Amino acid sequence: MEPLGTFDIIWRIVVQFTPVWIALIVLFAVSIAFKRKLGLYGKLFDSVIGMIGFGLVMFWVFTGVFGQFDLIVTHDSLAQVSGMKNKVPGTPLLMGDEGDYPWYLLGGDNLARDVFSRMVEGAWVVVQIAPLATMFAFMVGITLGLPAGYYGGRLDTFLSFLANLILAFPVILLFYLLVTPEIVATGVPSYMATVLFVFPIVFVGVLLNSRYHTQPHIRLPLLLIVLGIMIWLYLSLISEQGTKVAVLPRFLDLFDIPGGILVVFVSVVFVNSPTVFRIVRGLAMDIKTRDYVAAAQTRGEGPWYIMLWEILPNARGPLIVDFCLRIGYTTILLGTLGFFGLGLPPESPDWGSTINEGRKLLSIYLHPALPPALALLSLVLGLNLLADGLREESLRD
Amino acid sequence: MGLFILRRTVVMILTALCLTFIVFFLTNLYPNLEKLAKTQGNFRMSDEAVTSWLTKEGYLQPLPVKYGQWLGVLPGWTLETKDGITGRCVTGAVTPEVAAEAPKFCGILQGDWGYSTVFREEVSGIISTRLGLTGKLMFWVMVLMVPSALIIGVLAGMREGSKTDRTLSTFSIITTATPEYVSGVIFIAVFASSAVGLKWFKGTATSAMEDANFENFFLPVLTISLYGMGYIARMTRASMTEVMTAQYIRTARLKGVKFSNIVLKHALRNALIAPFTVILLQVPWLLNGVVIVETLFNYKGFGWVLVQAAGNNDIELLLAVSVVSVFVVLMTQLISDIGYVYLNPRIRIS
């Protein structure tokens, strides 16, 4: 078979992404049709920048999800095909079986794996970890930042000192200290996970308790059910057979996080939460002087009700914007981890690791390193544009 | 002001102590020590051999004692072996007479930063040469980054919503979205690749350590600068647009002052207060960029040492690296606070 020309390669890649295009078109059509009823999300479709950003982000989200269902990938991301080592984009397979996709669309890497499929699978790693890790960081930051800003005093001094302590650490040094196999063997990251993952439970528990404090007949069953499920999830998350933290017996353990991912997750949450803490604390200090907070205090509401149901909803604008930016930053951090070969297994298709693999031969072969680099760039750019669009739209009213 | 600086200095020392203790704790966990023993001795050491090696080198003392010795507030350990006396403050096995003359305390308070197990050299020597190399890199980064970021920010913020503003803002968003390992890879591909690129620059900066010139040094400098540049430019733009809507600017315009004069003489000074803090707070972030870029371009500076020390669990070198970086971070925070007060008359006078 003939090698493909540049135009052919582009066309075939576009065709390969068909499910993503369909999903994007459906999503945009529905959202634009109902945009007046969708609140802040709908308003996003009034700004061009916001729409471009949202489009880029959703492109990679759909790519990650569909890639998981084997819709976009052309080859197994780990399969090594003989004769395809470092081959340029568009090279036909030498001896493909029936039913194999007959080309390496973006060429082969130095282990003769398909660059295109690895890039698509890499999107899934980011889509899985980045939003969730950012959410955990927000839970930690909010649960600690609200009381620090609201009460002030000793508590504030102590928590701020801790936050500044973590922030003064160079991120890469912290990663090297936390993510090496020796440290993982001692269980330090598992213990950190045990502590950090308590925060969502505390957050939801306090949130519901303060809201339904006056209606005991709703509060008790609600808290029991919600906290019961969350604690079960929490225990399954942290307990893993064969590590230092194995509290649940196997039949109760719902899922195991594959090796390395939990450690990466913990360190990313750990690095992000102090910044969120500082933002929330600043917002809380600002908002607690407002009249409606004084009104709630006069009504005799508890401090946690005021923090979570008066201050937090009014701080949502800046927090949503920062959430988008922070997902982008988390993506960059994940890439950094991959770039230094920390945490994730070496054959993992995530973008950072692939860039690291590709850079070693960069002066001769460009094609293995460039696609993941451009993918990461476009995703982070999309998140930044989305944040910009949201900021503009939320400032408008 | 004096009290403020004093209080900040105390907090700074406390932070540095906590941080070094954390690093000390993590590097001295047993699996790490075992790895150290095996890389220093040989990889097929039995468990007993590891323990005896660690005892001989003084690694198995209690953690606070070791930390105290490293700081120089506790006397260094000594041990009598059949070859002579070994100890923290002497090199190798020596006779009792020599050991008696050696200093009792040898920690960082005495200026003794210890011995690197990877490079087999004094830590202080490694740190000072590597810091010098990174200092050269940082100097050129600052020279490139700060003026261009300020110019972009001022030009964009001067007329909000204009075409220049849109273009420059897009440019700064793109640069903030490009981490160093992405932009570095793209730059090498475009400007340095021997296969298809323009071949304007070199893809490694190893030769720049002795003799830096435009060809081998521009790409690393550009890579680090770009990531920070966008952020500073956006801050400058935000503060510039805010100043441009102020009352006194309107007065100046109505008086008929030329637009260039308004920007340069009326707006600029007030608009540059916020970016000043941002630039200084960027320094810790630049430290990150330095590590990535030095690895990518194989420039053996401070960031490269950090990677080597952390990858090989070189305890004393790693501690020295963290002391230096923590010091840099906290100093920039202090300077930015003082500078902010100094630059902003509203805070200075009240």
XYZ file of C-alpha atoms in Angstrom:
747
model
C 0.000 0.000 0.000
C 1.088 3.578 -0.656
C 2.058 5.983 2.156
C -0.573 8.690 2.676
C -0.033 12.289 1.644
C -0.516 15.205 4.040
C -4.029 15.941 2.867
C -5.008 12.286 3.142
C -3.693 12.071 6.703
C -5.666 15.123 7.803
C -8.813 13.884 6.111
C -8.539 10.437 7.676
C -7.937 11.897 11.136
C -11.026 14.085 10.733
C -13.034 11.028 9.681
C -11.665 9.060 12.596
C -13.033 11.710 14.972
C -16.572 11.426 13.518
C -18.267 10.391 16.817
C -16.711 13.392 18.531
C -17.958 15.793 15.842
C -21.483 14.364 16.091
C -21.487 14.619 19.881
C -20.170 18.205 19.734
C -22.782 19.270 17.177
C -25.616 17.726 19.212
C -24.352 19.315 22.419
C -23.982 22.767 20.868
C -27.331 22.593 19.066
C -29.210 21.611 22.227
C -27.383 24.135 24.390
C -27.881 27.036 22.002
C -31.560 26.155 21.533
C -32.241 26.212 25.276
C -29.605 28.737 26.334
C -32.040 31.123 28.018
C -33.164 28.427 30.448
C -29.736 27.160 31.411
C -28.457 29.937 33.716
C -24.743 30.668 33.690
C -24.035 27.689 31.432
C -26.455 29.044 28.846
C -24.951 32.506 29.036
C -21.645 31.006 28.030
C -23.054 30.640 24.516
C -23.342 34.426 24.237
C -19.588 34.906 24.149
C -17.477 33.699 21.248
C -14.404 33.127 23.423
C -16.398 31.054 25.876
C -17.850 28.952 23.067
C -14.439 28.285 21.508
C -13.043 27.324 24.902
C -16.002 25.105 25.722
C -15.738 23.470 22.303
C -12.050 22.675 22.773
C -12.623 21.268 26.240
C -15.592 19.131 25.208
C -13.651 17.917 22.151
C -11.062 16.334 24.427
C -13.663 15.105 26.913
C -15.568 13.306 24.136
C -12.313 12.058 22.647
C -11.330 10.584 25.991
C -14.709 8.967 26.582
C -15.189 7.585 23.064
C -11.558 6.479 22.922
C -12.381 4.343 25.948
C -15.139 2.628 23.899
C -12.689 1.870 21.058
C -14.451 4.260 18.710
C -11.629 6.542 17.671
C -8.441 4.607 18.299
C -7.018 2.831 15.274
C -4.633 0.475 17.072
C -4.018 -0.888 20.540
C -2.014 1.800 22.323
C 0.422 -0.784 23.683
C 0.753 -3.043 20.626
C 4.130 -2.947 18.932
C 3.976 -3.660 15.222
C 7.194 -4.836 13.647
C 8.748 -2.536 11.087
C 6.877 0.547 12.357
C 9.584 1.931 14.656
C 9.887 5.726 14.283
C 8.027 5.629 10.956
C 6.724 8.955 9.667
C 2.983 9.814 9.680
C 0.907 8.007 7.078
C 3.096 4.926 6.819
C 1.131 1.805 5.824
C 1.441 -1.296 7.999
C 3.880 -3.812 6.547
C 1.947 -6.933 7.395
C -1.370 -5.984 8.853
C -3.974 -8.624 9.625
C -7.423 -8.442 8.074
C -9.499 -5.793 9.804
C -6.554 -3.807 11.148
C -6.497 -0.155 10.280
C -3.953 -0.154 7.428
C -1.997 2.975 8.362
C -0.247 4.618 11.285
C -1.939 7.990 10.871
C 0.561 9.950 12.940
C 3.445 7.523 12.601
C 5.062 5.171 15.092
C 7.071 5.970 18.225
C 10.423 4.507 19.210
C 8.738 1.303 20.389
C 6.721 0.964 17.146
C 3.394 1.921 18.769
C 0.776 4.071 17.059
C 1.183 7.739 18.053
C -2.385 8.668 17.114
C -4.009 6.016 19.308
C -1.741 6.865 22.215
C -2.687 10.518 21.970
C -6.395 9.622 22.038
C -5.954 7.284 25.019
C -3.906 9.965 26.764
C -6.956 12.201 26.746
C -8.770 9.651 28.912
C -6.078 9.781 31.629
C -6.485 13.557 31.871
C -10.299 13.505 31.681
C -10.366 10.921 34.470
C -7.961 12.552 36.903
C -7.897 16.321 36.372
C -11.525 17.337 37.131
C -11.863 14.931 40.039
C -8.550 15.944 41.590
C -9.496 19.599 41.238
C -12.842 18.911 42.906
C -11.139 17.231 45.852
C -8.727 20.150 46.125
C -11.732 22.485 46.220
C -13.420 20.430 48.943
C -10.268 20.609 51.066
C -9.747 24.293 50.329
C -13.364 25.233 51.038
C -13.708 23.172 54.219
C -10.588 24.784 55.674
C -10.758 28.195 54.011
C -14.272 29.162 55.108
C -13.677 28.861 58.874
C -10.227 30.461 58.508
C -11.736 33.496 56.796
C -14.899 33.608 58.913
C -13.397 33.167 62.376
C -9.933 34.651 61.723
C -7.640 34.752 64.735
C -5.451 31.843 65.832
C -7.142 29.311 63.527
C -6.519 31.546 60.540
C -2.879 32.145 61.499
C -2.246 28.426 61.929
C -3.963 27.310 58.709
C -2.384 30.094 56.665
C 1.016 29.109 58.004
C 0.403 25.527 56.878
C -0.789 26.659 53.454
C 2.222 28.920 52.983
C 4.460 26.070 54.078
C 3.204 23.863 51.260
C 3.267 26.736 48.789
C 6.900 27.500 49.597
C 7.878 24.007 48.408
C 9.030 23.831 44.797
C 6.345 21.639 43.195
C 8.790 19.340 41.428
C 10.774 18.687 44.597
C 7.518 17.792 46.352
C 6.605 15.404 43.559
C 10.004 13.768 43.706
C 9.675 13.365 47.465
C 6.145 11.937 47.346
C 5.948 9.858 44.218
C 9.128 7.743 44.205
C 8.562 3.973 44.662
C 10.476 3.990 47.954
C 8.152 6.541 49.517
C 5.108 4.733 48.120
C 6.388 1.570 49.824
C 6.391 3.319 53.199
C 2.735 4.205 52.732
C 3.119 7.974 53.185
C 0.924 8.776 50.123
C -1.712 6.279 51.297
C -1.872 7.964 54.690
C -2.122 11.341 52.978
C -4.985 9.988 50.869
C -6.675 8.820 54.063
C -6.530 12.348 55.449
C -7.281 14.311 52.276
C -10.250 12.204 51.187
C -12.016 12.731 54.538
C -12.676 16.333 53.558
C -15.474 15.669 51.030
C -17.318 13.647 53.678
C -16.874 16.378 56.271
C -17.932 18.981 53.719
C -21.131 17.204 52.646
C -21.944 16.194 56.218
C -21.675 19.727 57.568
C -23.440 21.110 54.494
C -26.521 18.918 54.957
C -26.494 19.064 58.736
C -26.462 22.842 58.859
C -29.253 23.061 56.289
C -31.667 20.574 57.858
C -30.662 21.221 61.441
C -34.163 22.427 62.308
C -35.987 19.543 60.570
C -34.772 16.406 62.403
C -37.165 14.072 60.558
C -35.446 14.869 57.243
C -31.978 15.354 58.592
C -31.408 11.982 60.230
C -32.339 9.664 57.328
C -30.690 11.961 54.783
C -27.419 12.117 56.700
C -27.447 8.380 57.333
C -27.944 7.491 53.680
C -25.613 10.076 52.138
C -22.811 9.704 54.648
C -23.163 5.908 54.648
C -22.638 5.752 50.890
C -19.820 8.282 50.999
C -17.987 6.504 53.797
C -18.264 3.208 51.938
C -16.877 4.839 48.793
C -14.164 6.477 50.867
C -13.116 3.198 52.442
C -13.064 1.418 49.076
C -11.037 4.247 47.637
C -8.307 4.314 50.251
C -8.128 0.635 51.089
C -6.154 -1.404 48.663
C -4.989 -4.962 49.166
C -1.279 -5.249 49.547
C -0.603 -1.677 50.638
C -0.288 -0.206 54.092
C -3.928 0.841 54.206
C -6.131 -2.228 53.799
C -9.052 -1.750 56.130
C -11.882 -3.264 54.104
C -12.116 -6.977 53.387
C -12.023 -7.805 49.703
C -15.744 -8.529 49.200
C -16.685 -5.070 50.483
C -14.037 -3.267 48.473
C -15.893 -1.795 45.510
C -13.001 -0.804 43.292
C -9.242 -0.606 43.308
C -7.371 2.306 41.872
C -4.622 1.039 39.573
C -1.124 1.447 40.942
C 0.376 4.865 40.690
C -2.847 6.691 39.894
C -3.832 7.100 43.549
C -0.400 8.499 44.371
C -0.527 10.915 41.449
C -4.039 11.915 42.473
C -3.023 12.575 46.076
C -0.005 14.642 45.197
C -1.958 16.754 42.718
C -4.713 17.396 45.287
C -2.084 18.191 47.910
C -0.354 20.737 45.697
C -3.581 22.425 44.617
C -5.478 22.743 47.869
C -3.398 25.484 49.572
C -4.058 27.862 46.687
C -7.779 27.129 46.807
C -7.642 27.640 50.562
C -6.139 31.099 50.096
C -8.758 32.096 47.533
C -11.692 30.862 49.646
C -10.276 32.501 52.758
C -9.937 35.825 50.971
C -13.482 35.617 49.616
C -14.878 34.648 53.025
C -13.138 37.575 54.698
C -14.600 39.895 52.108
C -18.145 38.532 52.160
C -18.529 38.183 55.927
C -18.834 41.970 56.246
C -21.945 42.061 54.032
C -25.388 42.912 55.372
C -26.980 39.562 54.615
C -24.394 37.817 56.762
C -25.178 40.222 59.598
C -28.888 39.509 59.041
C -28.288 35.772 59.296
C -26.265 36.266 62.455
C -29.094 38.325 63.960
C -31.566 35.564 63.020
C -29.443 33.268 65.154
C -28.166 30.970 62.431
C -25.191 28.790 63.295
C -21.741 29.696 62.009
C -21.569 26.741 59.616
C -24.968 27.594 58.122
C -23.725 31.108 57.459
C -20.478 29.883 55.952
C -21.945 27.207 53.713
C -25.349 28.626 52.804
C -24.761 32.379 52.923
C -21.103 32.994 52.118
C -20.302 30.085 49.792
C -23.145 30.608 47.256
C -22.188 34.263 47.009
C -18.571 33.371 46.339
C -19.456 31.004 43.510
C -18.586 33.330 40.591
C -14.848 33.607 41.246
C -14.765 30.000 42.415
C -16.250 28.615 39.178
C -13.780 30.641 37.123
C -10.903 29.470 39.263
C -12.177 25.900 38.994
C -11.777 25.987 35.199
C -8.316 27.540 35.423
C -7.305 25.041 38.052
C -8.320 22.040 35.934
C -5.958 23.442 33.320
C -3.231 23.831 35.896
C -3.846 20.272 37.124
C -3.486 19.058 33.533
C -0.136 20.841 33.382
C 0.894 19.253 36.680
C -0.073 15.788 35.422
C 2.033 16.452 32.344
C 4.929 17.536 34.557
C 4.696 14.288 36.505
C 4.701 12.322 33.263
C 7.558 14.419 31.911
C 9.764 13.431 34.833
C 8.587 9.825 34.657
C 7.021 9.979 38.115
C 4.002 8.053 39.321
C 2.314 6.676 36.245
C 3.726 3.449 34.783
C 6.234 4.050 31.943
C 4.048 2.495 29.226
C 1.106 4.744 30.199
C -0.190 6.709 27.207
C -0.673 9.992 29.131
C 0.590 13.080 27.374
C 3.406 13.960 29.756
C 4.995 10.522 29.507
C 4.636 10.455 25.722
C 6.282 13.870 25.425
C 9.087 12.642 27.657
C 9.551 9.542 25.480
C 9.436 11.562 22.307
C 11.821 14.320 23.350
C 14.777 11.946 23.517
C 14.837 11.603 19.737
C 13.400 15.023 19.053
C 16.166 16.293 16.794
C 15.647 13.402 14.353
C 11.991 12.348 14.704
C 9.467 15.042 15.467
C 6.208 13.160 15.118
C 6.093 11.174 18.412
C 6.431 14.239 20.659
C 4.417 16.854 18.793
C 0.845 15.393 18.844
C 0.634 14.970 22.647
C 2.265 18.389 23.119
C -0.289 20.080 20.873
C -3.131 18.102 22.476
C -2.136 19.272 25.956
C -1.731 22.820 24.708
C -5.186 22.899 23.126
C -6.927 21.419 26.167
C -5.343 23.875 28.597
C -5.972 26.719 26.167
C -9.619 25.655 25.951
C -9.955 25.675 29.735
C -8.372 29.131 29.962
C -10.671 30.505 27.272
C -13.660 28.899 28.991
C -12.670 30.537 32.276
C -12.332 33.877 30.480
C -15.752 33.516 28.896
C -17.349 32.586 32.221
C -15.693 35.532 33.929
C -16.963 37.945 31.290
C -20.496 36.563 31.418
C -20.719 36.417 35.205
C -19.479 40.011 35.454
C -22.106 41.200 33.007
C -25.119 41.048 35.329
C 8.339 48.769 59.334
C 11.215 47.357 61.385
C 8.808 45.277 63.455
C 7.124 44.031 60.292
C 10.411 42.866 58.786
C 11.429 41.265 62.081
C 8.157 39.348 62.338
C 8.402 38.198 58.745
C 11.974 37.043 59.298
C 10.935 34.958 62.313
C 8.103 33.353 60.306
C 10.554 32.760 57.488
C 13.039 30.934 59.705
C 10.222 28.875 61.225
C 8.970 27.934 57.739
C 12.464 26.994 56.614
C 12.935 24.816 59.710
C 9.603 23.024 59.161
C 10.269 22.458 55.487
C 13.784 21.133 55.919
C 12.505 18.849 58.652
C 9.847 17.475 56.277
C 12.469 16.902 53.584
C 14.737 15.354 56.190
C 11.967 13.041 57.366
C 11.004 11.918 53.869
C 14.559 11.320 52.686
C 15.415 9.419 55.865
C 12.581 6.893 55.623
C 14.020 3.400 55.731
C 13.335 2.341 52.106
C 15.119 5.481 50.931
C 18.100 4.754 53.159
C 18.169 1.194 51.896
C 18.289 2.453 48.312
C 21.064 4.860 49.263
C 23.068 2.061 50.871
C 22.645 -0.131 47.821
C 23.693 2.561 45.359
C 26.689 3.476 47.531
C 27.756 -0.079 48.326
C 26.573 -2.636 45.843
C 23.140 -3.657 44.602
C 23.289 -7.231 45.906
C 23.788 -6.263 49.551
C 22.017 -8.464 52.053
C 19.753 -6.887 54.661
C 22.432 -7.255 57.359
C 25.019 -5.615 55.141
C 22.632 -2.709 54.543
C 22.063 -2.297 58.263
C 25.747 -2.398 59.077
C 26.585 0.065 56.294
C 23.889 2.445 57.538
C 25.107 2.118 61.147
C 28.665 2.777 60.053
C 27.632 5.939 58.202
C 25.507 7.165 61.126
C 22.154 6.972 59.324
C 20.411 4.821 61.927
C 20.424 7.352 64.750
C 17.070 8.778 65.856
C 15.670 11.333 63.405
C 15.718 14.439 65.677
C 19.350 13.710 66.609
C 20.350 13.453 62.952
C 18.450 16.639 62.161
C 20.164 18.430 65.035
C 23.534 17.292 63.740
C 22.733 18.487 60.257
C 21.680 21.859 61.642
C 24.793 22.025 63.799
C 23.124 22.332 67.192
C 24.111 18.825 68.298
C 27.672 17.447 68.181
C 28.405 15.249 65.175
C 28.459 11.489 65.688
C 31.653 9.507 66.057
C 32.157 5.784 65.977
C 35.160 3.633 66.807
C 35.836 0.973 64.233
C 38.818 -1.309 63.804
C 40.325 1.020 61.164
C 40.153 4.067 63.402
C 37.543 6.632 64.279
C 34.869 7.614 61.767
C 32.494 10.487 62.284
C 30.364 13.170 60.769
C 33.076 15.776 61.030
C 35.983 13.720 59.708
C 36.433 12.100 56.317
C 37.144 8.385 56.319
C 38.670 6.508 59.230
C 41.283 8.506 61.154
C 43.442 8.059 64.226
C 42.085 9.255 67.608
C 44.477 12.225 67.615
C 43.135 13.615 64.365
C 39.573 12.943 65.511
C 40.188 14.870 68.719
C 41.263 17.909 66.725
C 38.298 17.830 64.381
C 35.491 20.272 65.205
C 32.702 18.922 67.402
C 29.820 20.592 65.617
C 29.543 20.520 61.861
C 26.161 21.477 60.502
C 24.902 24.234 58.276
C 25.189 26.728 61.145
C 28.949 26.154 61.006
C 28.861 26.514 57.230
C 29.309 22.801 56.596
C 26.694 21.706 54.083
C 27.862 18.118 53.989
C 28.994 15.812 51.248
C 27.088 14.781 48.140
C 26.904 11.032 47.647
C 26.085 11.319 43.924
C 28.686 13.803 42.797
C 31.271 12.841 45.457
C 31.982 16.477 46.154
C 31.309 19.068 48.852
C 27.679 20.206 48.647
C 28.547 23.882 49.060
C 30.802 23.726 46.001
C 28.140 22.076 43.839
C 25.430 24.477 44.946
C 27.486 27.593 44.306
C 28.656 26.591 40.804
C 25.198 25.382 39.745
C 23.476 28.422 41.215
C 25.852 30.571 39.223
C 24.824 28.820 36.005
C 21.129 29.105 36.833
C 21.652 32.720 37.827
C 22.941 33.398 34.330
C 19.850 31.749 32.862
C 17.484 33.620 35.183
C 19.156 36.937 34.459
C 18.507 36.619 30.731
C 14.987 35.320 31.412
C 14.246 38.455 33.427
C 15.832 40.652 30.774
C 13.582 39.122 28.129
C 10.428 38.488 30.132
C 9.793 41.566 32.241
C 10.060 44.323 29.605
C 8.171 42.381 26.945
C 5.413 41.392 29.381
C 5.022 44.977 30.572
C 4.974 46.340 27.023
C 2.372 43.788 25.930
C 0.245 44.496 28.996
C 0.416 48.270 28.663
C -0.305 48.209 24.910
C -3.269 45.877 25.461
C -4.688 47.750 28.430
C -4.220 51.218 26.915
C -7.334 50.959 24.735
C -9.597 48.257 26.122
C -11.465 46.250 23.492
C -9.406 47.491 20.544
C -7.919 45.184 17.932
C -4.443 45.431 19.520
C -6.004 44.472 22.841
C -7.730 41.404 21.374
C -4.607 40.189 19.582
C -2.257 40.705 22.499
C -4.707 39.197 25.002
C -5.079 36.090 22.873
C -1.307 35.873 22.682
C -0.973 36.083 26.459
C -3.695 33.476 27.023
C -1.905 31.114 24.660
C 1.412 31.568 26.444
C -0.136 30.909 29.879
C -1.672 27.724 28.466
C 1.676 26.414 27.225
C 3.780 24.751 29.903
C 7.538 24.752 29.373
C 7.735 21.130 28.324
C 5.241 21.789 25.517
C 6.693 25.055 24.250
C 10.228 23.708 24.560
C 9.365 20.678 22.458
C 7.648 22.832 19.842
C 10.569 25.272 19.707
C 13.103 22.487 19.310
C 10.957 20.962 16.559
C 10.600 24.235 14.680
C 13.948 25.941 15.221
C 16.483 23.259 16.043
C 15.480 19.938 14.520
C 18.039 18.548 12.116
C 15.349 16.811 10.064
C 12.893 19.451 8.908
C 13.349 22.506 11.142
C 14.756 25.920 10.398
C 18.059 25.043 12.131
C 18.444 28.559 13.528
C 19.304 27.511 17.061
C 20.785 24.558 18.888
C 18.516 22.038 20.621
C 20.788 21.656 23.638
C 22.273 24.293 25.877
C 25.129 22.196 27.276
C 27.710 24.340 25.517
C 26.064 27.464 26.937
C 27.419 26.600 30.368
C 30.894 27.784 29.403
C 30.163 30.019 26.492
C 26.621 31.278 26.129
C 25.709 32.871 22.846
C 22.507 33.661 21.041
C 22.483 30.387 19.141
C 22.687 28.001 22.056
C 21.065 30.067 24.796
C 18.076 31.780 23.229
C 15.696 28.801 23.128
C 15.889 27.892 26.846
C 15.560 31.538 27.828
C 12.581 32.007 25.533
C 10.913 28.832 26.781
C 11.033 29.886 30.420
C 10.072 33.491 29.701
C 6.993 32.712 27.628
C 5.099 30.844 30.339
C 5.539 33.620 32.895
C 5.169 36.396 30.351
C 1.501 35.788 29.630
C 0.539 35.926 33.283
C 2.415 39.148 33.992
C 1.049 40.697 30.799
C -2.535 39.864 31.806
C -2.031 41.378 35.259
C -0.491 44.500 33.735
C -3.367 44.739 31.294
C -5.959 44.424 34.078
C -4.322 47.097 36.193
C -3.781 49.345 33.154
C -7.437 49.172 32.087
C -8.464 50.005 35.635
C -6.196 53.041 35.755
C -7.305 54.221 32.308
C -10.907 54.549 33.544
C -9.856 56.651 36.552
C -11.097 60.219 36.976
C -7.705 61.898 36.691
C -7.071 60.267 33.308
C -10.382 61.660 32.056
C -9.417 65.082 33.369
C -6.102 64.876 31.558
C -7.816 63.881 28.323
C -10.319 66.722 28.616
C -7.458 69.152 29.226
C -6.135 68.009 25.852
C -2.982 66.196 26.938
C -1.532 64.034 24.180
C -2.519 60.347 24.452
C 1.110 59.160 24.588
C 1.774 61.582 27.428
C -1.267 60.369 29.332
C -0.090 56.783 29.072
C 3.553 57.443 29.864
C 3.300 60.162 32.477
C -0.089 59.717 34.142
C -1.116 56.098 33.863
C 2.055 54.025 33.784
C 3.336 54.647 37.317
C 0.057 53.722 38.946
C -0.501 50.803 36.628
C 2.817 49.198 37.465
C 2.245 48.723 41.204
C 0.260 45.484 40.863
C 2.541 43.840 38.260
C 5.533 44.503 40.517
C 4.173 42.095 43.125
C 3.188 39.625 40.439
C 6.659 39.637 38.901
C 8.268 38.860 42.234
C 5.730 36.176 43.066
C 6.506 34.621 39.692
C 10.047 33.820 40.802
C 9.028 30.593 42.621
C 7.142 29.544 39.487
C 10.209 30.277 37.395
C 12.072 27.849 39.633
C 9.751 25.119 38.343
C 10.311 26.194 34.777
C 14.046 26.159 35.363
C 13.923 22.513 36.441
C 11.944 21.496 33.359
C 13.953 23.562 30.884
C 17.319 22.533 32.293
C 16.275 18.897 31.943
C 14.929 19.435 28.448
C 17.921 21.389 27.143
C 20.475 19.506 29.214
C 21.796 22.651 30.892
C 23.461 21.476 34.086
C 22.323 24.153 36.511
C 20.465 24.209 39.809
C 17.294 22.565 38.457
C 19.314 19.762 36.958
C 20.997 19.219 40.343
C 17.567 19.063 41.980
C 16.517 16.277 39.632
C 19.772 14.380 40.147
C 19.662 14.748 43.933
C 15.996 13.778 44.201
C 16.320 10.871 41.789
C 19.245 9.380 43.714
C 18.125 10.287 47.254
C 21.249 12.323 47.880
C 20.090 13.512 51.304
C 22.470 16.355 52.084
C 22.429 17.752 48.560
C 18.632 17.582 48.477
C 18.420 19.402 51.809
C 20.755 22.113 50.566
C 18.671 22.433 47.378
C 15.477 22.801 49.384
C 17.039 25.317 51.766
C 18.119 27.427 48.813
C 14.788 27.225 47.004
C 12.750 27.892 50.150
C 15.003 30.848 50.879
C 14.424 32.190 47.361
C 10.645 31.771 47.648
C 10.368 33.401 51.064
C 12.762 36.245 50.194
C 10.730 37.144 47.121
C 7.557 37.167 49.221
C 9.206 39.476 51.735
C 10.600 41.804 49.078
C 7.275 41.947 47.274
C 5.477 42.888 50.505
C 7.991 45.609 51.354
C 8.076 46.848 47.780
C 4.301 47.009 47.605
C 4.165 49.162 50.705
C 6.959 51.336 49.380
C 5.453 51.803 45.910
C 1.904 52.479 47.041
C 1.692 55.853 48.794
C -1.796 55.080 50.103
C -0.453 52.257 52.256
C 2.860 53.948 53.032
C 1.321 57.044 54.562
C -1.516 55.474 56.539
